């Protein structure tokens, strides 16, 4: 495949950026010509942010799986689409060619059909990182069902809430998943999530760990049996092909839940055409993808990074995508480097938290690893500190691989601000410049564009985007008003990201972190209100307040201040009970790193908790806590500060 839209020099980037702003419709129409459409669009773009309503390529008909699979078959059917590396390095690798991917996705689409799934139905996917997860996602897309992948670290309660919100009717899961030295019993978590559920009709279970599972008659079916049956059916019809559903450009492709500043996660909805164009365009340009490159994105498909840069973007570009089942530190901290050498990986895309954690093992695990296939390195998910950036550059990239620092969000569908590898300059800690079509600006709390510069020549403000790019979220599932108030109401006619940023005089951006009540723990997004709700569920808790604090490896840690009713009880036991409660309600990823029992919280006379003060205490600040005179009980501040853990 060739990519006429590939940017190969700084001048070309500047030219493309300029054109994308002068005439967005002409610009994106030209990019969209490089995809396979059943019918082309009537209109490239119509939008207003006040509702919000955004439509790209409306009137067009397509199926994203024809772009990710079928269009590659004639010339590269035997090329690996997915190379799968199992958790246990002793186990056999699986190489899935585009031909094989086509067959499996068609079979699974038939399985979905046999089980009653129709276009527009919601299918929840709760699986480990096995190739079948990719088949499940693409099988849904082929039949036009809306997939909603839930990360394997979420608890039964979290799944139940998401199933209910999405009104899902089908689940695809595994008996269990391997992650490092642990086996995670996924099916039994699903069974717990389904207690009292009234909408789920079928659960399809893939066998991975051979963990004993209970299969409920009439509801639960085995993946393997269903796939064999589907294969027979399709073969009887002469050929293995499941005709792809014809989708409207703006039909929803998937829902992915993410945390916000309220207690309830939001179902971010992405639609077919815009998401496809953007993930492919950004994959090719940010990573400077060259045909034949082996791309390894270490994310889990339970998060947006895996959706966009393991599955849809690379496959639509006809690339080879490495999918890894395990974790970077098992059986030892050299695992990523072994995978890079084993498959001669050219592009490695990972998170700062993984880099910091591996850095903590020193250079021993890198001994004897070649890493000479690497051409490009990438990071995503959180700000990268300079120390980690330089370690990555020197020890992994051997100072010859450009590092792309890619800023984006679940809601943006793909990368919005990043240098282009080897094409535009990188700068440690800076995501640098916006992609063509992206118009970021910084506003103050009143919504005025920030003009003032500090002594370094930097502007500082809340990061907003002025106009839609093709893969902007379209709605939050079942509650469009929530989408409006969350993203489009803070500043009229702007999309508000929730992040703060700096901009230098050359236009480069540095993302400084969230300015709302959302934490970023090991690259996972967690709402403080969600964690508080979970802690407050514990019988012994009267009230709690959760804030983030800087953490060497995780980026941010979770600090909980808890008022406990059982003041004479065993604090250590209560602490463990609270951790267990959070694990049950959300999942282990949301467990507080620190819990401090307090007698009161700093509240204003109107009852609002002054988190600013708690944040400072959690960060270790004992003086300069700001104005505390407006507090109902100013004395509580000194008491909390003294008891810091
Ligand atoms: O705060 C930003 C941070 O991650 C948030 C989005 O999280 P999520 O929707 O889970 O998506 C993560 C993967 C795209 C953002 O609001 N973030 C993401 N990338 C960067 C980043 N912060 C700094 N630099 C980045 N490159």
XYZ file of C-alpha atoms in Angstrom, residues 185-639:
455
model
C -10.996 -15.832 36.255
C -12.847 -13.656 33.741
C -15.918 -15.829 33.272
C -16.603 -16.027 36.980
C -16.392 -12.214 37.181
C -18.928 -12.058 34.345
C -21.176 -14.507 36.233
C -21.119 -12.171 39.230
C -21.800 -9.172 36.991
C -24.840 -10.948 35.561
C -26.594 -11.567 38.866
C -29.845 -9.680 38.461
C -29.080 -8.616 34.874
C -32.137 -8.725 32.606
C -30.770 -7.709 29.210
C -28.008 -10.236 28.425
C -29.183 -13.031 26.140
C -25.979 -14.863 25.277
C -22.447 -15.213 26.637
C -19.804 -16.593 24.267
C -16.843 -18.095 26.137
C -13.408 -18.651 24.618
C -11.174 -21.215 26.341
C -7.795 -19.828 27.297
C -6.775 -20.942 30.790
C -8.938 -24.063 31.270
C -10.094 -22.638 34.567
C -13.287 -24.449 35.616
C -16.318 -22.374 34.699
C -20.034 -22.725 35.141
C -21.901 -22.648 31.861
C -25.562 -21.733 32.145
C -27.820 -23.689 29.820
C -29.434 -21.574 27.128
C -27.280 -18.549 27.929
C -23.620 -19.564 27.755
C -22.006 -21.107 24.668
C -18.433 -22.124 23.842
C -16.533 -20.044 21.307
C -14.842 -23.127 19.840
C -18.109 -25.023 19.142
C -19.742 -21.973 17.668
C -16.752 -21.234 15.412
C -16.699 -24.798 14.050
C -20.390 -24.690 13.345
C -20.040 -21.322 11.609
C -17.154 -22.620 9.525
C -19.268 -25.538 8.310
C -22.122 -23.215 7.481
C -19.937 -20.785 5.560
C -18.088 -23.556 3.748
C -21.343 -25.104 2.629
C -22.044 -21.882 0.881
C -18.845 -22.424 -1.101
C -16.586 -19.769 0.294
C -15.586 -18.405 3.637
C -16.923 -14.932 3.475
C -19.399 -13.174 5.650
C -20.780 -10.203 3.741
C -19.975 -7.063 5.663
C -22.912 -4.938 6.776
C -23.199 -1.677 4.900
C -22.772 1.062 7.482
C -23.509 4.765 7.316
C -20.463 6.932 7.913
C -21.969 8.195 11.149
C -23.245 4.853 12.493
C -21.663 4.109 15.871
C -18.672 1.756 15.710
C -18.021 1.322 19.414
C -18.578 2.522 22.943
C -15.667 2.785 25.351
C -16.261 3.761 28.964
C -13.953 6.271 30.570
C -13.816 8.171 33.842
C -14.764 11.782 34.246
C -15.178 14.127 37.163
C -18.500 12.611 38.227
C -18.909 9.248 39.944
C -20.256 7.487 36.849
C -18.048 6.535 33.864
C -19.174 7.817 30.473
C -19.725 5.677 27.377
C -17.727 7.534 24.727
C -19.168 6.803 21.273
C -17.072 6.762 18.101
C -18.527 6.450 14.618
C -17.322 4.455 11.607
C -15.904 6.696 8.893
C -14.222 9.533 10.787
C -12.592 7.168 13.269
C -11.260 4.985 10.460
C -9.781 7.905 8.526
C -8.207 9.509 11.580
C -6.642 6.391 13.136
C -5.125 5.377 9.793
C -3.907 8.877 8.923
C -2.300 9.384 12.341
C -0.819 5.877 12.459
C 0.967 6.408 9.140
C 2.108 9.965 9.871
C 2.995 10.006 13.559
C 4.964 6.743 13.408
C 6.274 7.453 9.908
C 5.083 3.964 9.039
C 6.885 2.307 6.111
C 5.412 -0.792 4.464
C 6.918 -3.867 6.101
C 7.491 -2.213 9.485
C 6.612 -4.295 12.548
C 4.617 -2.192 14.988
C 4.396 -3.057 18.685
C 1.941 -1.113 20.794
C 2.123 -2.449 24.352
C -1.276 -1.132 25.478
C -4.207 -3.333 26.426
C -7.100 -3.373 23.958
C -9.334 -2.575 26.936
C -8.180 1.036 26.531
C -8.471 3.392 23.572
C -4.768 3.086 22.677
C -5.238 -0.605 21.920
C -8.384 0.038 19.866
C -6.738 2.682 17.706
C -3.087 1.575 17.476
C -3.157 -2.215 17.831
C -6.328 -2.919 15.887
C -7.943 -0.311 13.648
C -5.129 2.093 12.622
C -2.396 -0.468 11.828
C -4.746 -2.956 10.157
C -6.363 -0.322 7.985
C -2.849 0.724 6.896
C -2.017 -2.925 6.103
C 0.666 -3.097 8.792
C 1.834 -5.935 11.035
C 0.763 -5.369 14.615
C 2.318 -7.210 17.570
C -0.143 -8.116 20.310
C 1.278 -9.094 23.702
C -0.708 -11.048 26.259
C 1.515 -10.502 29.278
C 3.172 -7.777 31.322
C 6.581 -6.055 30.923
C 8.099 -7.516 34.086
C 7.304 -11.224 33.749
C 9.103 -13.635 33.762
C 11.637 -10.798 34.048
C 12.036 -7.112 33.290
C 13.623 -7.869 29.924
C 10.377 -9.081 28.373
C 9.713 -6.097 26.075
C 13.298 -6.241 24.817
C 13.029 -9.966 24.092
C 9.866 -9.343 22.100
C 11.543 -6.521 20.159
C 14.439 -8.823 19.240
C 12.256 -11.868 18.545
C 10.034 -10.115 15.991
C 12.487 -7.439 14.866
C 10.104 -4.722 16.005
C 10.595 -1.376 14.241
C 8.114 0.817 16.097
C 7.658 0.537 19.875
C 4.766 2.476 21.436
C 4.391 2.345 25.222
C 3.487 4.359 28.315
C 5.736 6.488 30.545
C 4.680 4.402 33.551
C 6.081 1.251 31.875
C 9.304 3.091 31.045
C 9.681 4.326 34.636
C 8.969 0.903 36.036
C 11.561 -0.750 33.736
C 14.043 2.023 34.481
C 13.757 0.996 38.131
C 15.337 -2.389 37.281
C 18.519 -0.692 36.056
C 20.317 -1.683 32.879
C 20.745 -5.375 33.752
C 17.631 -6.550 31.868
C 18.920 -4.768 28.739
C 22.202 -6.698 28.727
C 22.559 -8.911 25.682
C 19.504 -7.449 23.934
C 20.167 -6.072 20.477
C 17.234 -3.726 19.912
C 18.829 -2.847 16.594
C 15.601 -3.305 14.627
C 14.041 -0.330 16.421
C 13.532 2.798 14.320
C 10.888 4.740 16.191
C 9.774 4.993 19.812
C 6.540 6.415 21.128
C 4.881 7.312 24.423
C 1.265 7.905 25.378
C -1.094 8.307 28.277
C 0.573 10.775 30.632
C 3.236 13.437 30.727
C 6.719 11.932 30.423
C 9.361 13.262 32.815
C 12.711 14.166 31.291
C 14.617 11.480 33.178
C 12.426 8.717 31.734
C 12.566 10.312 28.266
C 16.377 10.305 28.282
C 16.564 6.759 29.637
C 14.263 5.584 26.828
C 16.265 7.550 24.265
C 19.692 6.326 25.406
C 19.103 2.748 26.483
C 16.293 1.619 24.240
C 16.604 3.846 21.175
C 20.423 4.086 21.459
C 20.001 7.739 20.535
C 19.106 6.862 16.972
C 15.328 6.552 17.230
C 13.069 9.605 17.225
C 10.631 9.555 20.169
C 7.072 10.667 19.533
C 5.213 12.001 22.582
C 1.604 11.544 21.535
C -1.127 13.447 23.346
C -4.733 12.364 22.960
C -7.729 10.951 24.846
C -10.441 8.306 24.665
C -12.716 11.077 23.421
C -10.402 12.160 20.611
C -10.201 8.646 19.111
C -6.635 9.158 17.914
C -3.515 11.265 18.352
C -4.068 15.049 18.194
C -0.772 16.582 19.281
C 2.574 14.901 18.587
C 5.787 15.295 16.697
C 5.970 13.174 13.531
C 8.785 10.633 13.846
C 11.891 11.799 12.041
C 9.900 14.532 10.296
C 9.184 17.227 12.878
C 11.488 17.849 15.870
C 11.023 16.115 19.213
C 11.556 17.778 22.555
C 11.670 15.912 25.896
C 8.433 16.355 27.814
C 6.679 18.171 24.963
C 4.007 16.688 22.700
C 4.990 19.563 20.360
C 2.727 20.382 17.388
C -0.877 19.596 16.436
C -1.661 17.182 13.612
C -3.190 18.710 10.474
C -6.815 19.623 11.143
C -6.305 20.093 14.888
C -6.643 23.637 16.258
C -5.688 23.716 19.944
C -5.855 26.872 22.007
C -5.316 27.792 25.634
C -7.986 29.634 27.581
C -8.165 31.021 31.115
C -10.925 30.026 33.539
C -13.232 32.645 32.022
C -12.737 31.217 28.543
C -10.564 34.021 27.186
C -7.694 32.993 24.980
C -4.490 33.308 27.019
C -2.223 36.043 25.681
C 0.215 36.613 28.546
C 3.554 34.866 28.507
C 5.706 33.945 31.480
C 9.441 34.610 31.762
C 10.188 31.641 29.451
C 7.843 32.949 26.798
C 5.256 30.281 27.616
C 1.497 30.726 27.654
C -0.322 28.607 30.241
C -3.982 27.637 30.256
C -6.767 25.124 29.831
C -6.415 23.150 26.625
C -9.348 23.437 24.206
C -9.828 22.559 20.541
C -11.559 24.959 18.191
C -13.012 22.754 15.465
C -13.763 19.066 14.935
C -11.279 16.543 13.582
C -12.738 13.366 12.028
C -12.598 11.124 15.125
C -13.986 13.454 17.790
C -16.484 11.658 20.067
C -20.046 11.961 18.773
C -21.934 11.488 22.026
C -21.901 9.761 25.380
C -24.061 6.685 25.084
C -27.679 7.178 26.069
C -27.133 10.707 27.365
C -26.243 13.334 24.790
C -26.746 16.156 27.268
C -23.973 14.694 29.377
C -21.657 14.912 26.384
C -22.563 18.560 25.930
C -22.113 19.563 29.557
C -18.899 17.580 29.965
C -17.012 18.719 26.906
C -18.759 21.600 25.160
C -20.311 23.731 27.899
C -17.338 24.973 29.933
C -16.271 27.271 27.080
C -18.827 28.090 24.368
C -17.988 26.723 20.920
C -14.883 24.908 22.118
C -14.154 21.267 22.949
C -12.617 21.272 26.447
C -10.080 18.503 27.027
C -9.836 18.658 30.843
C -6.066 19.088 30.502
C -3.809 22.012 31.274
C -0.955 22.898 28.924
C 1.874 25.288 28.136
C 2.629 26.664 24.686
C 5.965 28.129 23.651
C 6.547 30.882 21.119
C 7.059 28.394 18.285
C 3.615 26.910 18.955
C 4.750 23.697 20.717
C 2.540 22.257 23.448
C 3.516 20.665 26.712
C 0.657 18.911 28.483
C 0.892 19.462 32.238
C -1.919 17.131 33.382
C -5.600 17.173 34.249
C -7.178 20.321 35.630
C -10.375 18.499 36.654
C -10.972 15.815 39.283
C -9.561 13.029 37.149
C -6.426 11.138 38.154
C -3.979 9.466 35.829
C -2.604 6.454 37.669
C -0.133 4.367 35.653
C -1.738 5.820 32.538
C -5.216 4.718 33.713
C -7.862 7.362 34.013
C -9.705 7.295 37.343
C -12.210 9.818 38.680
C -11.740 10.897 42.302
C -15.526 10.895 42.743
C -15.675 7.272 41.570
C -13.087 6.213 44.161
C -14.858 8.201 46.890
C -18.176 6.533 46.039
C -16.509 3.131 46.315
C -14.832 3.939 49.656
C -18.089 5.333 51.027
C -19.802 2.024 50.281
C -17.789 0.460 53.093
C -19.975 0.157 56.200
C -17.431 1.744 58.521
C -16.865 4.879 56.454
C -18.663 8.129 57.181
C -17.098 10.275 54.483
C -14.007 10.401 52.305
C -12.066 12.686 50.004
C -9.659 11.445 47.355
C -6.846 13.383 45.681
C -3.793 12.560 43.587
C -0.157 13.000 44.597
C 3.072 12.622 42.610
C 4.253 9.002 42.453
C 7.666 7.977 41.091
C 6.478 5.065 38.968
C 2.722 5.505 38.552
C 2.891 9.215 37.720
C 0.099 9.844 40.197
C -0.853 7.877 43.279
C -4.256 7.841 44.993
C -4.453 9.433 48.462
C -7.668 8.926 50.439
C -8.672 10.905 53.536
C -11.281 8.877 55.378
C -13.574 9.603 58.309
C -14.139 6.275 59.971
C -17.140 5.636 62.281
C -15.335 2.941 64.166
C -12.795 5.178 65.885
C -11.827 2.584 68.468
C -11.412 -0.301 66.029
C -8.333 -1.720 64.372
C -7.230 0.842 61.775
C -5.102 -1.627 59.869
C -8.040 -3.968 59.430
C -10.335 -1.146 58.299
C -7.690 -0.042 55.803
C -7.605 -3.550 54.310
C -11.407 -3.677 54.249
C -11.517 -0.385 52.370
C -9.021 -1.668 49.790
C -11.116 -4.789 49.359
C -14.262 -2.690 48.925
C -12.667 -0.533 46.213
C -11.441 -3.673 44.443
C -14.986 -5.050 44.496
C -16.697 -1.881 43.381
C -14.248 -0.655 40.707
C -11.281 -3.014 40.408
C -7.717 -3.272 41.722
C -6.530 -0.361 39.526
C -8.453 2.108 41.715
C -7.065 0.981 45.098
C -5.731 3.960 47.094
C -1.968 3.941 47.654
C -2.426 5.786 50.938
C -5.308 5.983 53.367
C -5.274 8.509 56.195
C -7.955 8.351 58.862
C -9.116 11.812 59.882
C -11.657 13.311 62.269
C -12.941 15.852 59.786
C -12.388 17.266 56.306
C -11.622 20.883 55.411
C -15.014 22.214 54.352
C -16.309 25.635 53.527
C -19.358 26.932 55.336
C -21.473 25.746 52.412
C -20.163 22.199 52.870
C -17.767 22.048 49.907
C -14.570 20.095 50.501
C -11.474 22.227 49.810
C -9.532 19.695 47.779
C -6.823 22.212 47.014
C -5.741 21.970 50.665
C -5.895 18.179 50.718
C -3.865 18.009 47.513
C -1.140 20.117 49.090
C -1.086 17.967 52.223
C -0.918 14.793 50.113
C 1.996 16.300 48.193
C 3.836 16.833 51.499
C 3.368 20.591 51.763
C 3.009 21.649 55.388
C 3.130 25.414 55.056
C 1.638 27.641 52.361
C -1.653 25.786 52.396
C -3.392 28.913 51.158
C -6.264 30.814 52.684
C -8.023 28.638 55.248
C -10.032 31.340 56.947
C -13.181 30.537 54.976
C -13.254 27.037 56.432
C -15.905 25.943 58.866
C -13.215 24.526 61.145
C -9.760 25.883 60.237
C -8.112 23.865 63.040
C -8.773 20.619 61.194
C -6.103 21.509 58.615
C -3.215 21.382 61.070
C -4.547 18.135 62.501
